[in-house]
Amino acid sequence: MKKRIGIVGAGTAGLHLGLFLRQHDVDVTVYTDRKPDEYSGLRLLNTVAHNAVTVQREVALDVNEWPSEEFGYFGHYYYVGGPQPMRFYGDLKAPSRAVDYRLYQPMLMRALEARGGKFCYDAVSAEDLEGLSEQYDLLVVCTGKYALGKVFEKQSENSPFEKPQRALCVGLFKGIKEAPIRAVTMSFSPGHGELIEIPTLSFNGMSTALVLENHIGSDLEVLAHTKYDDDPRAFLDLMLEKLGKHHPSVAERIDPAEFDLANSSLDILQGGVVPAFRDGHATLNNGKTIIGLGDIQATVDPVLGQGANMASYAAWILGEEILAHSVYDLRFSEHLERRRQDRVLCATRWTNFTLSALSALPPEFLAFLQILSQSREMADEFTDNFNYPERQWDRFSSPERIGQWCSQFAPTIAA
Amino acid sequence: MKKRIGIVGAGTAGLHLGLFLRQHDVDVTVYTDRKPDEYSGLRLLNTVAHNAVTVQREVALDVNEWPSEEFGYFGHYYYVGGPQPMRFYGDLKAPSRAVDYRLYQPMLMRALEARGGKFCYDAVSAEDLEGLSEQYDLLVVCTGKYALGKVFEKQSENSPFEKPQRALCVGLFKGIKEAPIRAVTMSFSPGHGELIEIPTLSFNGMSTALVLENHIGSDLEVLAHTKYDDDPRAFLDLMLEKLGKHHPSVAERIDPAEFDLANSSLDILQGGVVPAFRDGHATLNNGKTIIGLGDIQATVDPVLGQGANMASYAAWILGEEILAHSVYDLRFSEHLERRRQDRVLCATRWTNFTLSALSALPPEFLAFLQILSQSREMADEFTDNFNYPERQWDRFSSPERIGQWCSQFAPTIAA
Ligand SMILES: Cc1cc2nc3c(=O)[nH]c(=O)nc-3n(C[C@H](O)[C@H](O)[C@H](O)COP(=O)(O)OP(=O)(O)OC[C@H]3O[C@@H](n4cnc5c(N)ncnc54)[C@H](O)[C@@H]3O)c2cc1C
Ligand SMILES: Cc1cc2nc3c(=O)[nH]c(=O)nc-3n(C[C@H](O)[C@H](O)[C@H](O)COP(=O)(O)OP(=O)(O)OC[C@H]3O[C@@H](n4cnc5c(N)ncnc54)[C@H](O)[C@@H]3O)c2cc1C
C-alpha cells in the first residue's frame, strides 16, 4: 500500500520534500495558499542563495533549471570597515546560486504537479490540522515563518531573541557592476550594520540583491523605514549616500545613473525577522504526531543565508526517514531529529551568534576577523563552511574554539 | 602532540575505550581500585554475556581470547509458564559469548598494560575529579553503577524507577546439562519472575549462570534472601524446589546430585539493581567537561543483558569521537550523544519496558508473546535484535508498534 503524505505549504521545504517523495512513488498532496501564476505579481519574497549542498539536492531532484556554473557565484568578498578597513576573499569549493523565489517556487510547483503531486489551493488554519492529519499517514507543516508556527512549541533555550535584531532593507537592483569574480560581498560597518550583496537571477535576467542588515538605532536604520514608493529618487539617493559611507566596497561599483530596482517597485522588502527555534513535532488532540519543517522549526535572520538551505536539507532527511519507517509517532520524530537537528540547530546558533558578535564585537571575534583577513586558507574554509553550519559551529561555539581555530592559521601568516 | 586521556574505572567501558585509544596511539592512563591478580579472589561480579556486536569489537581490539564459536552460544530458548505453557526458540545470526568477568577483566587489563596503557591503582573520589581533569585533555568516568554516579545528573524522564524492580539471585552452577543447542534459556513464570540461564566460561571451564529475576513479594523472592553460606544443602534444595515449580525447562536438565556452585561459595550474588539514566557529561567547578560512560550513564536491570554491551558500544563511539575532535567541551558532548544516545537510551527503555510488561502482562504484550511463540521468523528477529536495542525499541515503543510488528507475522502463522 502506498504511503500517503500531506504537506502544508509550498515553499522550499514542502516542495523539496514533495519532489523527493514522488521520486520514491509516495503519494503526495500539497496544501498552499498561492497558485504558481500568482508569483510574478507578488512583492519580493526574500533573496535566497542556495549553497552547493542545496544545488546538489536540486540536481538529484531533477530541478536544476538554472545551473550554478552559469547563474551562480564562486566565493565571498569580505569588507570590514573601521579606521583600518580589511578587504579579503574566500573561495567556495563549488558555486552557490540565487534565483528570485518568484521564479523558483512556481518552477518547482509545476515540476511536482507534472510528477503526480496533488495540489489543493487553500489557506490552512491551525484548526484544520486535526482533520487533515486523519487523511494521511503523516502530515508535515511547512508554512514558513509567519503561519502556524504557534502549533509547535518554541524552545526558549535555543531562542535567545524576542525581537528582530536588524532593521532590514532588502531589494533587487540594477546598475551595480559585478566584482572581478562573480561573488557575494559581505560588508560589515561596525556599529551600523551589514550588507550582503548577492548576484541573483530575476525576471529581467541577472540582477543584484542587496540585503541591508541595519543595526537598530544606527545611522542606517532609516533605510528600513523609508519607502521607495513615496519618492523613488529620494530613496535611491539615500541608499547611494548610506552605501557610500558604510559599504564602500559595494558603492564603488554602482553606476548612479543606472541604479534602481531591477524589475519594478515590487522588488523591495522592509521589516525584520524574529529568530525562533521550535520543536520539530507536535502532538494533536487526536493523538497524531505532525512534523514541522523549514522556517516553522527554525526561523533565522538572513544575515548568513541559512534558512532555505537548512529547510531543503531537513526536507531531504525527512524524506529518507519517511521511506525508512512506517509508524509516524514520537519515536519517528526522535529518529528524524537525530539526523536533522545538528545542522538545523547549528545554523541557528551560528546565525544568532553572528548577529550578536557583529553588534558587540568581542575581542576574540575581532581577533578572528584579523586572522581571517590575512589567511586565504582560513577564509576559504570559513566561506565553504556556509554549506556546513555544524562544522562552522564547531569553530565558533566558544572563545576557546575560536582561539584554537585562529592559532591554526596564525603561523601561516607569520611565515 | 599526543592526546592524553584519563579513564577512571577498569570495567568493560574503560578497558574497551583504553584499548581503542591505544590502537590509535593516544596516551591513556587508567585509575582503578583493583589489581588484575585480585580478581580471582573476588565474589562473582555479574554474569555478563557479550552479544556478537560486542565480540566483533573485541576482534577489532585484538582481545578475542575466547572465540564464541567454541565458548559461545547460538540462540535463545524461551519458556512462558501458565496454564498453557509456550516453548520456542530463536536464532542469533552470530554467536554471543559469556565469560566470568573475574577472568575477562584481568585479561583486558594485562592486554592494555602490554600495549602501553598506564595504570594507577587507587580509589578515586568525586573530590579527586577536578584535580585529575587538569592533567588530561579529557577525563572519562566509568566506575560502574555504585561509585561516582552522583557526579552526573539523573534524567528523571528516563529513570522511571526509584527502587530495584527484581530481587536478584545470581550464581554460577554446575550439574546443569546443556540444551540441544548451546543457548541461553529465558524462562518466564507469570507473577513470579524470570530466569536467564547462560552458558558461561569460568575458572573450572564451562559452567551455567542462573540469573533469577524474582518478582518482589512473589513465591520466588525468598531466593534473593537465603544465604548459601548459612547452609549450602538447604539453599540448593530450595533452588531445586523453586526451579522445578517455576522454571521447568531449566529444572528438567539439572542433575540434583551434581548441582552446586561451579567454583566456590564466592559464585553467588544476591541483591537488586536500581535502574538509572544519567547525563553523559558533567561540568566541574573548574569549567572542565568530563564524560560518563557505561553504567555511570545507564544502569539497567540485567534481565535483557544489555549493560556491558552498551558500555562497550559507547566506549567505541567515544573513542572515535575523541580521535575526530580536539576540544572536549559541551559541544563535544553533543557530538558524542548524537551518536551513542539512541542505542544506550533504547536499551534502557526496552529493559525498563520489559520489566514492567513481564510484571503487568498487558494484553498487547501477551498477544506479542503468543505470536512470537508461533513464528520462528519473528523469534529469530527478536533474538538477534538483542544486538540492536534501538531496533527492538522501534518495535516495542507503543502498543501500535507492537501491533504492527505482530500483524507482520500473524499471516505467516495462519498460512
Ligand atoms: C530577506 C531574506 C533573505 C533570505 N536569504 C536567504 C538566503 O540567502 N539563503 C537561505 O537559505 N535562506 C534565506 N532566507 C530564508 C528563506 O527565505 C526561508 O528560510 C525559506 O524560504 C523557508 O522555506 P519554507 O519552505 O520553510 O517557508 P516559505 O518559503 O516561507 O514557504 C511557505 C509556504 O507556505 C505557504 N503558506 C503560508 N501560509 C499558509 C497557510 N496558512 N496555508 C497554506 N499555505 C500557506 C506559502 O504560500 C509558501 O508556499 C532569506 C529570507 C529573507 C526574508
Ligand atoms: C547479575 C548481573 C548480570 C549481568 N548480565 C549482563 C549481561 O548478560 N550482558 C550485559 O551486557 N551486561 C550485563 N550486566 C551488566 C554489566 O555487568 C554492566 O553493565 C557492566 O559491567 C558495566 O561496565 P562498566 O565498565 O560501566 O562498569 P563496571 O564493569 O562495574 O566497572 C567499574 C570499574 O570501576 C572500578 N571502580 C569502581 N569504583 C572505583 C573508584 N572509586 N575508583 C577507581 N575505580 C573504581 C571497578 O573496580 C571497575 O574496574 C549484568 C549485571 C549484573 C549485576
PDB file of N, CA, C and O in Angstrom, chain A residues 293-318:
ATOM      1  N   LEU A 293       8.620  21.674   9.571  1.00  0.00           N
ATOM      2  CA  LEU A 293       9.786  21.640   8.675  1.00  0.00           C
ATOM      3  C   LEU A 293      10.084  23.051   8.188  1.00  0.00           C
ATOM      4  O   LEU A 293       9.170  23.852   7.983  1.00  0.00           O
ATOM      5  N   GLY A 294      11.349  23.330   7.970  1.00  0.00           N
ATOM      6  CA  GLY A 294      11.730  24.626   7.402  1.00  0.00           C
ATOM      7  C   GLY A 294      11.640  25.727   8.440  1.00  0.00           C
ATOM      8  O   GLY A 294      11.926  25.510   9.617  1.00  0.00           O
ATOM      9  N   ASP A 295      11.213  26.920   7.996  1.00  0.00           N
ATOM     10  CA  ASP A 295      11.142  28.070   8.904  1.00  0.00           C
ATOM     11  C   ASP A 295      10.241  27.795  10.111  1.00  0.00           C
ATOM     12  O   ASP A 295      10.407  28.412  11.159  1.00  0.00           O
ATOM     13  N   ILE A 296       9.296  26.869   9.973  1.00  0.00           N
ATOM     14  CA  ILE A 296       8.440  26.509  11.105  1.00  0.00           C
ATOM     15  C   ILE A 296       9.309  26.033  12.267  1.00  0.00           C
ATOM     16  O   ILE A 296       9.071  26.388  13.421  1.00  0.00           O
ATOM     17  N   GLN A 297      10.298  25.213  11.980  1.00  0.00           N
ATOM     18  CA  GLN A 297      11.161  24.737  13.061  1.00  0.00           C
ATOM     19  C   GLN A 297      12.224  25.771  13.414  1.00  0.00           C
ATOM     20  O   GLN A 297      12.468  26.023  14.587  1.00  0.00           O
ATOM     21  N   ALA A 298      12.842  26.350  12.416  1.00  0.00           N
ATOM     22  CA  ALA A 298      13.959  27.269  12.679  1.00  0.00           C
ATOM     23  C   ALA A 298      13.845  28.491  11.784  1.00  0.00           C
ATOM     24  O   ALA A 298      14.071  28.403  10.581  1.00  0.00           O
ATOM     25  N   THR A 299      13.488  29.612  12.392  1.00  0.00           N
ATOM     26  CA  THR A 299      13.478  30.890  11.663  1.00  0.00           C
ATOM     27  C   THR A 299      14.732  31.654  12.051  1.00  0.00           C
ATOM     28  O   THR A 299      14.968  31.883  13.237  1.00  0.00           O
ATOM     29  N   VAL A 300      15.527  32.007  11.045  1.00  0.00           N
ATOM     30  CA  VAL A 300      16.760  32.740  11.336  1.00  0.00           C
ATOM     31  C   VAL A 300      16.792  34.049  10.559  1.00  0.00           C
ATOM     32  O   VAL A 300      16.182  34.168   9.496  1.00  0.00           O
ATOM     33  N   ASP A 301      17.503  35.005  11.082  1.00  0.00           N
ATOM     34  CA  ASP A 301      17.774  36.237  10.352  1.00  0.00           C
ATOM     35  C   ASP A 301      18.543  35.878   9.073  1.00  0.00           C
ATOM     36  O   ASP A 301      19.344  34.938   9.076  1.00  0.00           O
ATOM     37  N   PRO A 302      18.351  36.622   7.977  1.00  0.00           N
ATOM     38  CA  PRO A 302      19.020  36.232   6.718  1.00  0.00           C
ATOM     39  C   PRO A 302      20.503  36.561   6.629  1.00  0.00           C
ATOM     40  O   PRO A 302      21.124  36.267   5.600  1.00  0.00           O
ATOM     41  N   VAL A 303      21.113  37.081   7.667  1.00  0.00           N
ATOM     42  CA  VAL A 303      22.500  37.571   7.543  1.00  0.00           C
ATOM     43  C   VAL A 303      23.475  36.520   7.004  1.00  0.00           C
ATOM     44  O   VAL A 303      24.412  36.864   6.285  1.00  0.00           O
ATOM     45  N   LEU A 304      23.271  35.252   7.301  1.00  0.00           N
ATOM     46  CA  LEU A 304      24.177  34.211   6.800  1.00  0.00           C
ATOM     47  C   LEU A 304      23.542  33.324   5.736  1.00  0.00           C
ATOM     48  O   LEU A 304      24.141  32.334   5.303  1.00  0.00           O
ATOM     49  N   GLY A 305      22.299  33.653   5.346  1.00  0.00           N
ATOM     50  CA  GLY A 305      21.677  32.914   4.252  1.00  0.00           C
ATOM     51  C   GLY A 305      21.515  31.428   4.534  1.00  0.00           C
ATOM     52  O   GLY A 305      21.798  30.577   3.684  1.00  0.00           O
ATOM     53  N   GLN A 306      21.039  31.084   5.700  1.00  0.00           N
ATOM     54  CA  GLN A 306      20.948  29.664   6.060  1.00  0.00           C
ATOM     55  C   GLN A 306      19.527  29.073   5.960  1.00  0.00           C
ATOM     56  O   GLN A 306      19.359  27.862   5.841  1.00  0.00           O
ATOM     57  N   GLY A 307      18.495  29.915   6.036  1.00  0.00           N
ATOM     58  CA  GLY A 307      17.127  29.414   6.205  1.00  0.00           C
ATOM     59  C   GLY A 307      16.684  28.388   5.173  1.00  0.00           C
ATOM     60  O   GLY A 307      16.303  27.271   5.505  1.00  0.00           O
ATOM     61  N   ALA A 308      16.716  28.762   3.897  1.00  0.00           N
ATOM     62  CA  ALA A 308      16.224  27.858   2.863  1.00  0.00           C
ATOM     63  C   ALA A 308      17.147  26.654   2.699  1.00  0.00           C
ATOM     64  O   ALA A 308      16.693  25.550   2.393  1.00  0.00           O
ATOM     65  N   ASN A 309      18.439  26.873   2.901  1.00  0.00           N
ATOM     66  CA  ASN A 309      19.381  25.757   2.774  1.00  0.00           C
ATOM     67  C   ASN A 309      19.110  24.683   3.821  1.00  0.00           C
ATOM     68  O   ASN A 309      19.120  23.490   3.523  1.00  0.00           O
ATOM     69  N   MET A 310      18.819  25.119   5.041  1.00  0.00           N
ATOM     70  CA  MET A 310      18.546  24.079   6.039  1.00  0.00           C
ATOM     71  C   MET A 310      17.147  23.507   5.859  1.00  0.00           C
ATOM     72  O   MET A 310      16.904  22.342   6.161  1.00  0.00           O
ATOM     73  N   ALA A 311      16.225  24.311   5.316  1.00  0.00           N
ATOM     74  CA  ALA A 311      14.883  23.773   5.019  1.00  0.00           C
ATOM     75  C   ALA A 311      14.994  22.640   3.998  1.00  0.00           C
ATOM     76  O   ALA A 311      14.364  21.586   4.140  1.00  0.00           O
ATOM     77  N   SER A 312      15.811  22.845   2.975  1.00  0.00           N
ATOM     78  CA  SER A 312      15.991  21.819   1.947  1.00  0.00           C
ATOM     79  C   SER A 312      16.675  20.579   2.526  1.00  0.00           C
ATOM     80  O   SER A 312      16.276  19.437   2.253  1.00  0.00           O
ATOM     81  N   TYR A 313      17.705  20.800   3.323  1.00  0.00           N
ATOM     82  CA  TYR A 313      18.405  19.688   3.976  1.00  0.00           C
ATOM     83  C   TYR A 313      17.443  18.871   4.825  1.00  0.00           C
ATOM     84  O   TYR A 313      17.369  17.637   4.726  1.00  0.00           O
ATOM     85  N   ALA A 314      16.681  19.583   5.663  1.00  0.00           N
ATOM     86  CA  ALA A 314      15.761  18.887   6.568  1.00  0.00           C
ATOM     87  C   ALA A 314      14.675  18.152   5.782  1.00  0.00           C
ATOM     88  O   ALA A 314      14.226  17.070   6.177  1.00  0.00           O
ATOM     89  N   ALA A 315      14.262  18.729   4.658  1.00  0.00           N
ATOM     90  CA  ALA A 315      13.245  18.072   3.822  1.00  0.00           C
ATOM     91  C   ALA A 315      13.773  16.750   3.279  1.00  0.00           C
ATOM     92  O   ALA A 315      13.080  15.728   3.268  1.00  0.00           O
ATOM     93  N   TRP A 316      15.014  16.772   2.858  1.00  0.00           N
ATOM     94  CA  TRP A 316      15.634  15.557   2.305  1.00  0.00           C
ATOM     95  C   TRP A 316      15.722  14.466   3.379  1.00  0.00           C
ATOM     96  O   TRP A 316      15.349  13.309   3.148  1.00  0.00           O
ATOM     97  N   ILE A 317      16.210  14.852   4.547  1.00  0.00           N
ATOM     98  CA  ILE A 317      16.329  13.894   5.652  1.00  0.00           C
ATOM     99  C   ILE A 317      14.941  13.348   6.019  1.00  0.00           C
ATOM    100  O   ILE A 317      14.769  12.140   6.205  1.00  0.00           O
ATOM    101  N   LEU A 318      13.967  14.244   6.097  1.00  0.00           N
ATOM    102  CA  LEU A 318      12.607  13.789   6.425  1.00  0.00           C
ATOM    103  C   LEU A 318      12.120  12.804   5.370  1.00  0.00           C
ATOM    104  O   LEU A 318      11.518  11.774   5.695  1.00  0.00           O
TER     105      LEU A 318
END
